[in-house]
Structure formats: C-alpha cells, structure tokens
Amino acid sequence: MAEHTIKAFDEEIDKLRGLIAEMGGRAEAAIENAMLALQRHDKKLAAQVVADDKRIDALESEVEKLVIQIIALRAPMANDLRDVIAALRIVSVVERIGDYAKNIAKRVPSIATNRRTLEPMSMLPSMGQVAGEMVHDALNAFAARDADLAVAVIERDTVVDDFYDSVFRSLVTYMVENPKTISECAHLLFVAKNIERIGDHATNVAEMVYYAATGQTAPDRERGGSGQAED
Amino acid sequence: MAEHTIKAFDEEIDKLRGLIAEMGGRAEAAIENAMLALQRHDKKLAAQVVADDKRIDALESEVEKLVIQIIALRAPMANDLRDVIAALRIVSVVERIGDYAKNIAKRVPSIATNRRTLEPMSMLPSMGQVAGEMVHDALNAFAARDADLAVAVIERDTVVDDFYDSVFRSLVTYMVENPKTISECAHLLFVAKNIERIGDHATNVAEMVYYAATGQTAPDRERGGSGQAED
C-alpha cells in the first residue's frame, strides 16, 4: 500500500479498536448494573440496562459497516484481512454478552417482588462478579494481544461453571422446600444460566485472542472449550 | 472482473451457498433428533446429536475460510462484498441453532430417567416442530431470496413464544404440585427456552433475508424483533 493509504488504514483500524473497546465497556457496565438491579430489586435500573442495550447493538452495526468499508477501500492483505474479519466475530460475542445482561435485567421485576430475598440468590453477586471480570480481562487481552491474560480468563471459566452447578442444586432444593417461590426461582435459574453463558462467551473471546497471538489453539478448559458452548 | 474471474467467483459463491445449505440441513436434523430423543428417552440418539454438532461447527469454520479466500482473491465490489459478509452472519446464527439442539440433547439423560412422562412435556413436540419448520423455511427463504417466505417465518415466531409462555406456566404449576419432579422440570424449562431461542434465531435469519431482498427492515414481530433477542 502507498504511505497515505497505510496511514488511512491504520486510522481505520484504530477506529475499529475504539468501537470494540466502547462496546466492551458498555457490556461490562450492563453486567454490573443488571446484577445490582437484581440485588436491590431496582426495576428502574433494570429498565435502564434494557434500554442501554440498543447502543451495544448499534455499535455492532457500526463495526460491521466499518469492516466492509475497510475491506472495500483498502483491500487488506492476508493477516490484516483475517484481523478485520476477527473483529466481526469479537463484536458478535460482545453483543451476545450484552443480551445476557439485558436478559438478567428483564427478569428483575419477576424476582423477589415483595422485597423478600431468596436464599439461593446469595451466591449470584459473586458469580456475576467473576463473569464480569472475565469479560473485562478478555477484552483487555484482545486490546493488548496478551496470550497469558487470555489463558488466565480461560482457566477462570471453571469457577463460573462450579458456581452455576451450586446455584442450580441449591435452587432445586429451595424450590422443593418452598413451593411458593417456584416461579421466582425458575427466573433465578435462568439468571444463573445467563451468568454462566457470559463466562463462556468471555472464554470464547479469550480463545480467539490466544489463537491470534500464538497461532495455536488455546489449552482446553476443564469442561467445555470452544465450540462446546451450549447456546 | 475479467470473464474467467467472474466464473471463478460464481463457482465460489455456489460453494458458499452449498456449505450454508448443508449446515442448515444438519441443524434441522439436529432439532428433529433432539426432540425425538427427548420424547423417547433415547440417550443414544441424544449422544449422536451432541457428537454431530462438531460437523456443524466445522462447516462454520469452512465458510469463514472460504469468505476470507473470496475477499482476498476476488476483491468483490459493494453488493457482492455485503452478500459475502452476510454469509458469515447467517452461518453464525445456524451454528447457534445447532448449539441449542445440542443443549436439548444434553439434557435428555436428566429428564424422565425412570420412563415416566412429565405432563408439561406434552406441548414440547409441537413447539419443537414449529421451530424446526421456521429454521427450514428461513433457510429456504435465504436460498431463494424470498421476502414473502421470510415474512411468514417472522410472523410464526409468536406461535413459538406463546408455546413457551404456556410451557413455562404449566411447568411451574406442575412443580408446585409434584415437588419430586422439580429437578427434571428445571431441565425441561431450559429445553423449552432453547426451542424458543431456535425460533428467535430462525426469525433473525428471516429478517436478514428480508433486508437483503428488499433493502427495508422487516415488519416488526408482535413481540421481540431484531436486536430484542434475549440471549
């Protein structure tokens, strides 16, 4: 490429990375606020998380348009082309993470409506925090192409999976003992599942980062692994 | 493009469409077999669905490689480039549909292990059938660029959503009355949710087809709509 084209290309890549970073920051905030709304029975905050998700979706569209523009105008070569296409995959995962946070927020009005706190909820804030940190670190690993940080994210996914198993078991026990709470607990089951899926998606991002940085497939997680995600 | 380049380009596009059609066919089969395995408590068939999902994942990778190759070698212009990038989105949705079917299959061993049939399961086969047909029609609409068929798919999503609401309510009632089945019913809740998500994703494909064929956003579904998907 001519020098001015290279400069324009670099500027567009910077813009692309900026959009991805903004999306990631918004997805992290969505997780944090959805979990806060759940703990505080705060329907207003929950509604805000749902509304804010539109901006995450819009950012994904912006990235897609920019990618098409970069490819059409700059005709990037092999490695650059792969990087640009990888950006599409990353934002599609971040968009899904935002959807999971939105889904948690949507369930807030159906859970503990009478301000009674359900016992099995006690584990969810810590579970949400680990998943949120995984998203944060996965996106930092992407920004810095840091394979070691990516591995750390991948390894932490078993923590979230173990949390999920505990929450599932304790919810089922609690439902048996407190049949009146079954409907709320059913919503909590989905909340726990959504957090577990956020962990899986952070892991997917980390696996892509590891592959891009090293050219090798990331070491397997204890359970799951790329392509093992269930939904 | 020179004539021989156009011919090569057309051949690659045909190959791309062939791979997408194969993926779609396998995803449909996965849904059908997962639902059969659930009804028949057939753990072997369920294990087969889980194993077969690897091929769907592999097809997605093949599509991604072919897209990069087409872009790198043929440098397609505006509309062609958009079509080729759209193929990436379609296969990413089909891959997720395959994952939902796999997830249903994975739950088979935890449901009705003693060959007793749970009452709320009675609605699931019909619900699964509607969702499967939506996937089938969405992919046919894609292959034929048929906007009318795409609209029909989008409209049918409310049927699946209504099924989901009925199943959710009847499962909660059933759990209250039969506390011993709570663990199995919790798995069934996730099965119902997975089928509902398959319907949402078929709708997403249909919306992409409609947009590509008409240049306009598809008419809103009664509930949900593009970007409203919850996970």
Short mmCIF file of N, CA and C in Angstrom, two decimals, chain B residues 74-208:
data_model
loop_
_atom_site.label_atom_id
_atom_site.label_comp_id
_atom_site.label_asym_id
_atom_site.label_seq_id
_atom_site.Cartn_x
_atom_site.Cartn_y
_atom_site.Cartn_z
N ARG B 74 -10.78 -12.32 -4.93
CA ARG B 74 -11.70 -11.75 -5.92
C ARG B 74 -12.00 -10.27 -5.69
N ALA B 75 -11.65 -9.76 -4.49
CA ALA B 75 -11.95 -8.35 -4.17
C ALA B 75 -13.34 -7.96 -4.67
N PRO B 76 -14.39 -8.62 -4.17
CA PRO B 76 -15.75 -8.34 -4.66
C PRO B 76 -16.15 -6.89 -4.38
N MET B 77 -17.01 -6.35 -5.24
CA MET B 77 -17.46 -4.97 -5.11
C MET B 77 -18.65 -4.88 -4.15
N ALA B 78 -19.03 -3.65 -3.84
CA ALA B 78 -20.03 -3.30 -2.80
C ALA B 78 -21.07 -4.38 -2.50
N ASN B 79 -22.01 -4.65 -3.44
CA ASN B 79 -23.11 -5.56 -3.12
C ASN B 79 -22.63 -6.99 -2.88
N ASP B 80 -21.70 -7.45 -3.75
CA ASP B 80 -21.17 -8.80 -3.57
C ASP B 80 -20.46 -8.93 -2.23
N LEU B 81 -19.70 -7.89 -1.88
CA LEU B 81 -18.97 -7.91 -0.62
C LEU B 81 -19.94 -8.03 0.55
N ARG B 82 -21.02 -7.24 0.48
CA ARG B 82 -22.03 -7.29 1.54
C ARG B 82 -22.66 -8.68 1.64
N ASP B 83 -22.94 -9.29 0.47
CA ASP B 83 -23.52 -10.64 0.47
C ASP B 83 -22.59 -11.65 1.13
N VAL B 84 -21.31 -11.52 0.79
CA VAL B 84 -20.33 -12.48 1.31
C VAL B 84 -20.20 -12.32 2.82
N ILE B 85 -20.19 -11.06 3.29
CA ILE B 85 -20.11 -10.81 4.74
C ILE B 85 -21.40 -11.31 5.42
N ALA B 86 -22.54 -11.14 4.73
CA ALA B 86 -23.81 -11.62 5.29
C ALA B 86 -23.78 -13.13 5.51
N ALA B 87 -23.07 -13.84 4.64
CA ALA B 87 -22.96 -15.30 4.80
C ALA B 87 -22.34 -15.64 6.16
N LEU B 88 -21.37 -14.83 6.60
CA LEU B 88 -20.75 -15.05 7.90
C LEU B 88 -21.78 -14.94 9.03
N ARG B 89 -22.67 -13.96 8.89
CA ARG B 89 -23.68 -13.77 9.94
C ARG B 89 -24.67 -14.92 9.95
N ILE B 90 -25.09 -15.33 8.75
CA ILE B 90 -26.06 -16.43 8.65
C ILE B 90 -25.48 -17.69 9.30
N VAL B 91 -24.24 -18.04 8.96
CA VAL B 91 -23.70 -19.29 9.50
C VAL B 91 -23.47 -19.19 11.01
N SER B 92 -23.19 -17.99 11.48
CA SER B 92 -23.03 -17.85 12.92
C SER B 92 -24.37 -18.11 13.62
N VAL B 93 -25.47 -17.69 13.01
CA VAL B 93 -26.80 -17.97 13.58
C VAL B 93 -27.12 -19.46 13.48
N VAL B 94 -26.82 -20.07 12.33
CA VAL B 94 -27.11 -21.51 12.16
C VAL B 94 -26.29 -22.33 13.16
N GLU B 95 -25.06 -21.90 13.39
CA GLU B 95 -24.22 -22.60 14.37
C GLU B 95 -24.86 -22.55 15.75
N ARG B 96 -25.43 -21.40 16.09
CA ARG B 96 -26.09 -21.27 17.39
C ARG B 96 -27.33 -22.14 17.47
N ILE B 97 -28.07 -22.22 16.36
CA ILE B 97 -29.26 -23.09 16.34
C ILE B 97 -28.82 -24.54 16.62
N GLY B 98 -27.72 -24.95 15.99
CA GLY B 98 -27.18 -26.28 16.25
C GLY B 98 -26.83 -26.46 17.73
N ASP B 99 -26.26 -25.41 18.34
CA ASP B 99 -25.91 -25.48 19.76
C ASP B 99 -27.16 -25.65 20.65
N TYR B 100 -28.25 -24.97 20.28
CA TYR B 100 -29.47 -25.12 21.07
C TYR B 100 -29.99 -26.56 20.99
N ALA B 101 -29.95 -27.13 19.77
CA ALA B 101 -30.38 -28.52 19.62
C ALA B 101 -29.49 -29.44 20.44
N LYS B 102 -28.19 -29.17 20.41
CA LYS B 102 -27.25 -29.97 21.20
C LYS B 102 -27.57 -29.85 22.68
N ASN B 103 -27.88 -28.64 23.12
CA ASN B 103 -28.19 -28.43 24.53
C ASN B 103 -29.44 -29.22 24.95
N ILE B 104 -30.44 -29.26 24.07
CA ILE B 104 -31.64 -30.07 24.37
C ILE B 104 -31.23 -31.53 24.52
N ALA B 105 -30.43 -32.00 23.57
CA ALA B 105 -29.99 -33.40 23.60
C ALA B 105 -29.21 -33.70 24.88
N LYS B 106 -28.36 -32.76 25.31
CA LYS B 106 -27.55 -32.97 26.52
C LYS B 106 -28.40 -33.16 27.77
N ARG B 107 -29.62 -32.58 27.75
CA ARG B 107 -30.47 -32.67 28.94
C ARG B 107 -31.30 -33.94 28.99
N VAL B 108 -31.33 -34.70 27.87
CA VAL B 108 -32.16 -35.90 27.81
C VAL B 108 -31.88 -36.86 28.98
N PRO B 109 -30.61 -37.14 29.31
CA PRO B 109 -30.37 -38.10 30.41
C PRO B 109 -30.91 -37.62 31.75
N SER B 110 -31.08 -36.30 31.93
CA SER B 110 -31.55 -35.78 33.22
C SER B 110 -33.07 -35.70 33.31
N ILE B 111 -33.75 -36.03 32.21
CA ILE B 111 -35.21 -35.85 32.17
C ILE B 111 -35.93 -37.19 32.04
N ALA B 112 -36.90 -37.40 32.92
CA ALA B 112 -37.74 -38.61 32.85
C ALA B 112 -36.88 -39.87 32.77
N THR B 113 -35.91 -39.92 33.66
CA THR B 113 -34.97 -41.04 33.66
C THR B 113 -35.66 -42.36 33.96
N ASN B 114 -36.78 -42.29 34.67
CA ASN B 114 -37.48 -43.54 35.01
C ASN B 114 -38.65 -43.83 34.06
N ARG B 115 -38.55 -43.23 32.87
CA ARG B 115 -39.52 -43.50 31.79
C ARG B 115 -40.92 -43.01 32.11
N ARG B 116 -41.08 -42.29 33.21
CA ARG B 116 -42.34 -41.63 33.49
C ARG B 116 -42.38 -40.38 32.59
N THR B 117 -43.53 -40.12 32.00
CA THR B 117 -43.59 -38.91 31.18
C THR B 117 -44.21 -37.76 31.96
N LEU B 118 -43.51 -36.65 31.98
CA LEU B 118 -44.00 -35.48 32.71
C LEU B 118 -45.07 -34.79 31.87
N GLU B 119 -46.16 -34.48 32.52
CA GLU B 119 -47.30 -33.87 31.83
C GLU B 119 -46.94 -32.65 30.97
N PRO B 120 -46.16 -31.69 31.51
CA PRO B 120 -45.91 -30.48 30.71
C PRO B 120 -45.08 -30.75 29.45
N MET B 121 -44.54 -32.00 29.34
CA MET B 121 -43.77 -32.32 28.14
C MET B 121 -44.65 -32.43 26.91
N SER B 122 -45.97 -32.59 27.13
CA SER B 122 -46.86 -32.88 26.01
C SER B 122 -46.85 -31.79 24.94
N MET B 123 -46.59 -30.55 25.37
CA MET B 123 -46.60 -29.45 24.39
C MET B 123 -45.29 -29.34 23.61
N LEU B 124 -44.22 -29.93 24.15
CA LEU B 124 -42.90 -29.68 23.56
C LEU B 124 -42.73 -30.18 22.13
N PRO B 125 -43.25 -31.41 21.79
CA PRO B 125 -43.06 -31.85 20.40
C PRO B 125 -43.64 -30.88 19.37
N SER B 126 -44.85 -30.37 19.61
CA SER B 126 -45.44 -29.42 18.66
C SER B 126 -44.63 -28.14 18.61
N MET B 127 -44.19 -27.69 19.78
CA MET B 127 -43.38 -26.48 19.83
C MET B 127 -42.08 -26.67 19.04
N GLY B 128 -41.46 -27.83 19.24
CA GLY B 128 -40.21 -28.13 18.52
C GLY B 128 -40.44 -28.20 17.02
N GLN B 129 -41.62 -28.74 16.64
CA GLN B 129 -41.90 -28.86 15.21
C GLN B 129 -42.05 -27.50 14.55
N VAL B 130 -42.77 -26.59 15.20
CA VAL B 130 -42.93 -25.24 14.64
C VAL B 130 -41.56 -24.57 14.50
N ALA B 131 -40.73 -24.68 15.54
CA ALA B 131 -39.41 -24.04 15.49
C ALA B 131 -38.56 -24.65 14.37
N GLY B 132 -38.63 -25.98 14.23
CA GLY B 132 -37.87 -26.66 13.17
C GLY B 132 -38.30 -26.20 11.79
N GLU B 133 -39.62 -26.06 11.61
CA GLU B 133 -40.14 -25.60 10.32
C GLU B 133 -39.70 -24.16 10.04
N MET B 134 -39.64 -23.35 11.10
CA MET B 134 -39.18 -21.97 10.91
C MET B 134 -37.74 -21.94 10.40
N VAL B 135 -36.90 -22.80 10.97
CA VAL B 135 -35.50 -22.87 10.53
C VAL B 135 -35.45 -23.29 9.06
N HIS B 136 -36.23 -24.33 8.74
CA HIS B 136 -36.28 -24.83 7.37
C HIS B 136 -36.69 -23.72 6.39
N ASP B 137 -37.77 -23.05 6.71
CA ASP B 137 -38.30 -22.00 5.82
C ASP B 137 -37.36 -20.80 5.75
N ALA B 138 -36.73 -20.45 6.87
CA ALA B 138 -35.81 -19.31 6.88
C ALA B 138 -34.64 -19.58 5.94
N LEU B 139 -34.15 -20.83 5.95
CA LEU B 139 -33.01 -21.16 5.08
C LEU B 139 -33.44 -21.27 3.63
N ASN B 140 -34.67 -21.76 3.39
CA ASN B 140 -35.20 -21.74 2.02
C ASN B 140 -35.37 -20.30 1.54
N ALA B 141 -35.87 -19.45 2.40
CA ALA B 141 -36.03 -18.03 2.03
C ALA B 141 -34.67 -17.43 1.68
N PHE B 142 -33.65 -17.81 2.44
CA PHE B 142 -32.29 -17.33 2.15
C PHE B 142 -31.82 -17.83 0.78
N ALA B 143 -31.99 -19.12 0.53
CA ALA B 143 -31.52 -19.71 -0.72
C ALA B 143 -32.22 -19.08 -1.92
N ALA B 144 -33.54 -18.78 -1.78
CA ALA B 144 -34.33 -18.26 -2.90
C ALA B 144 -34.47 -16.74 -2.85
N ARG B 145 -33.87 -16.10 -1.84
CA ARG B 145 -34.05 -14.66 -1.60
C ARG B 145 -35.52 -14.29 -1.64
N ASP B 146 -36.33 -15.06 -0.89
CA ASP B 146 -37.79 -14.95 -0.96
C ASP B 146 -38.29 -14.14 0.24
N ALA B 147 -38.60 -12.85 -0.02
CA ALA B 147 -39.02 -11.95 1.06
C ALA B 147 -40.36 -12.37 1.67
N ASP B 148 -41.28 -12.90 0.84
CA ASP B 148 -42.59 -13.30 1.36
C ASP B 148 -42.46 -14.46 2.34
N LEU B 149 -41.64 -15.44 1.96
CA LEU B 149 -41.42 -16.58 2.86
C LEU B 149 -40.75 -16.11 4.15
N ALA B 150 -39.85 -15.14 4.02
CA ALA B 150 -39.18 -14.59 5.21
C ALA B 150 -40.20 -13.96 6.16
N VAL B 151 -41.15 -13.22 5.59
CA VAL B 151 -42.19 -12.60 6.42
C VAL B 151 -43.02 -13.66 7.13
N ALA B 152 -43.33 -14.75 6.41
CA ALA B 152 -44.12 -15.84 7.02
C ALA B 152 -43.38 -16.42 8.23
N VAL B 153 -42.06 -16.55 8.10
CA VAL B 153 -41.26 -17.07 9.22
C VAL B 153 -41.35 -16.11 10.41
N ILE B 154 -41.16 -14.83 10.11
CA ILE B 154 -41.16 -13.82 11.18
C ILE B 154 -42.49 -13.83 11.93
N GLU B 155 -43.59 -13.97 11.16
CA GLU B 155 -44.90 -13.96 11.80
C GLU B 155 -45.13 -15.18 12.69
N ARG B 156 -44.52 -16.30 12.30
CA ARG B 156 -44.77 -17.52 13.07
C ARG B 156 -44.05 -17.53 14.42
N ASP B 157 -43.12 -16.58 14.61
CA ASP B 157 -42.38 -16.59 15.88
C ASP B 157 -43.29 -16.41 17.09
N THR B 158 -44.41 -15.70 16.92
CA THR B 158 -45.31 -15.52 18.07
C THR B 158 -45.91 -16.86 18.51
N VAL B 159 -46.08 -17.79 17.56
CA VAL B 159 -46.61 -19.11 17.93
C VAL B 159 -45.65 -19.78 18.92
N VAL B 160 -44.35 -19.73 18.58
CA VAL B 160 -43.36 -20.35 19.46
C VAL B 160 -43.30 -19.62 20.81
N ASP B 161 -43.39 -18.30 20.76
CA ASP B 161 -43.37 -17.53 22.02
C ASP B 161 -44.57 -17.88 22.90
N ASP B 162 -45.74 -18.03 22.27
CA ASP B 162 -46.93 -18.39 23.05
C ASP B 162 -46.79 -19.79 23.64
N PHE B 163 -46.25 -20.72 22.84
CA PHE B 163 -45.97 -22.06 23.37
C PHE B 163 -45.07 -21.95 24.61
N TYR B 164 -44.03 -21.14 24.48
CA TYR B 164 -43.08 -21.03 25.59
C TYR B 164 -43.78 -20.54 26.86
N ASP B 165 -44.62 -19.51 26.72
CA ASP B 165 -45.32 -18.98 27.90
C ASP B 165 -46.21 -20.06 28.53
N SER B 166 -46.91 -20.83 27.68
CA SER B 166 -47.76 -21.90 28.21
C SER B 166 -46.94 -22.96 28.92
N VAL B 167 -45.83 -23.37 28.29
CA VAL B 167 -45.00 -24.41 28.89
C VAL B 167 -44.43 -23.91 30.23
N PHE B 168 -43.96 -22.66 30.25
CA PHE B 168 -43.40 -22.10 31.48
C PHE B 168 -44.44 -22.17 32.60
N ARG B 169 -45.66 -21.67 32.31
CA ARG B 169 -46.70 -21.66 33.34
C ARG B 169 -47.06 -23.07 33.79
N SER B 170 -47.21 -23.97 32.81
CA SER B 170 -47.64 -25.31 33.20
C SER B 170 -46.52 -26.05 33.94
N LEU B 171 -45.27 -25.76 33.61
CA LEU B 171 -44.16 -26.38 34.34
C LEU B 171 -44.13 -25.90 35.80
N VAL B 172 -44.32 -24.60 35.99
CA VAL B 172 -44.29 -24.06 37.35
C VAL B 172 -45.42 -24.67 38.18
N THR B 173 -46.63 -24.74 37.60
CA THR B 173 -47.76 -25.36 38.30
C THR B 173 -47.47 -26.81 38.65
N TYR B 174 -46.92 -27.51 37.67
CA TYR B 174 -46.61 -28.93 37.86
C TYR B 174 -45.58 -29.13 38.96
N MET B 175 -44.58 -28.25 39.01
CA MET B 175 -43.55 -28.35 40.04
C MET B 175 -44.14 -28.13 41.43
N VAL B 176 -45.06 -27.17 41.54
CA VAL B 176 -45.69 -26.90 42.84
C VAL B 176 -46.44 -28.14 43.31
N GLU B 177 -47.13 -28.81 42.35
CA GLU B 177 -47.95 -29.96 42.72
C GLU B 177 -47.13 -31.25 42.85
N ASN B 178 -45.98 -31.30 42.19
CA ASN B 178 -45.16 -32.51 42.21
C ASN B 178 -43.70 -32.17 42.53
N PRO B 179 -43.45 -31.82 43.79
CA PRO B 179 -42.11 -31.34 44.14
C PRO B 179 -40.99 -32.34 43.81
N LYS B 180 -41.35 -33.61 43.73
CA LYS B 180 -40.29 -34.60 43.43
C LYS B 180 -39.76 -34.46 42.02
N THR B 181 -40.53 -33.80 41.14
CA THR B 181 -40.11 -33.68 39.73
C THR B 181 -39.37 -32.37 39.46
N ILE B 182 -39.11 -31.58 40.54
CA ILE B 182 -38.59 -30.23 40.31
C ILE B 182 -37.28 -30.22 39.53
N SER B 183 -36.39 -31.14 39.86
CA SER B 183 -35.10 -31.15 39.16
C SER B 183 -35.28 -31.42 37.66
N GLU B 184 -36.10 -32.44 37.35
CA GLU B 184 -36.37 -32.73 35.92
C GLU B 184 -37.06 -31.56 35.23
N CYS B 185 -38.03 -30.98 35.95
CA CYS B 185 -38.78 -29.87 35.35
C CYS B 185 -37.86 -28.67 35.10
N ALA B 186 -36.86 -28.47 35.98
CA ALA B 186 -35.92 -27.37 35.76
C ALA B 186 -35.19 -27.58 34.43
N HIS B 187 -34.82 -28.83 34.15
CA HIS B 187 -34.17 -29.11 32.85
C HIS B 187 -35.15 -28.87 31.70
N LEU B 188 -36.42 -29.24 31.92
CA LEU B 188 -37.42 -29.01 30.87
C LEU B 188 -37.64 -27.54 30.60
N LEU B 189 -37.54 -26.71 31.67
CA LEU B 189 -37.64 -25.25 31.48
C LEU B 189 -36.58 -24.79 30.47
N PHE B 190 -35.36 -25.31 30.65
CA PHE B 190 -34.28 -24.92 29.74
C PHE B 190 -34.51 -25.47 28.34
N VAL B 191 -35.09 -26.67 28.25
CA VAL B 191 -35.41 -27.21 26.92
C VAL B 191 -36.39 -26.29 26.21
N ALA B 192 -37.45 -25.90 26.93
CA ALA B 192 -38.46 -25.01 26.33
C ALA B 192 -37.81 -23.70 25.90
N LYS B 193 -36.93 -23.17 26.76
CA LYS B 193 -36.23 -21.92 26.45
C LYS B 193 -35.37 -22.10 25.19
N ASN B 194 -34.71 -23.25 25.08
CA ASN B 194 -33.87 -23.49 23.90
C ASN B 194 -34.69 -23.51 22.62
N ILE B 195 -35.86 -24.15 22.69
CA ILE B 195 -36.73 -24.18 21.49
C ILE B 195 -37.17 -22.75 21.15
N GLU B 196 -37.51 -21.99 22.19
CA GLU B 196 -37.96 -20.61 21.95
C GLU B 196 -36.83 -19.82 21.28
N ARG B 197 -35.59 -20.06 21.72
CA ARG B 197 -34.44 -19.35 21.14
C ARG B 197 -34.19 -19.78 19.69
N ILE B 198 -34.46 -21.05 19.38
CA ILE B 198 -34.33 -21.52 17.99
C ILE B 198 -35.29 -20.71 17.11
N GLY B 199 -36.52 -20.52 17.59
CA GLY B 199 -37.48 -19.71 16.85
C GLY B 199 -36.97 -18.29 16.64
N ASP B 200 -36.39 -17.71 17.70
CA ASP B 200 -35.85 -16.34 17.60
C ASP B 200 -34.75 -16.27 16.54
N HIS B 201 -33.90 -17.30 16.51
CA HIS B 201 -32.78 -17.26 15.57
C HIS B 201 -33.23 -17.50 14.13
N ALA B 202 -34.24 -18.36 13.95
CA ALA B 202 -34.82 -18.51 12.61
C ALA B 202 -35.37 -17.16 12.16
N THR B 203 -36.00 -16.45 13.09
CA THR B 203 -36.54 -15.13 12.79
C THR B 203 -35.43 -14.15 12.41
N ASN B 204 -34.31 -14.23 13.13
CA ASN B 204 -33.17 -13.36 12.78
C ASN B 204 -32.69 -13.61 11.35
N VAL B 205 -32.60 -14.90 10.97
CA VAL B 205 -32.20 -15.22 9.60
C VAL B 205 -33.22 -14.63 8.62
N ALA B 206 -34.51 -14.82 8.93
CA ALA B 206 -35.56 -14.31 8.04
C ALA B 206 -35.46 -12.79 7.91
N GLU B 207 -35.15 -12.11 9.00
CA GLU B 207 -35.03 -10.65 8.96
C GLU B 207 -33.85 -10.22 8.07
N MET B 208 -32.75 -10.97 8.15
CA MET B 208 -31.60 -10.66 7.28
C MET B 208 -31.98 -10.87 5.82
#
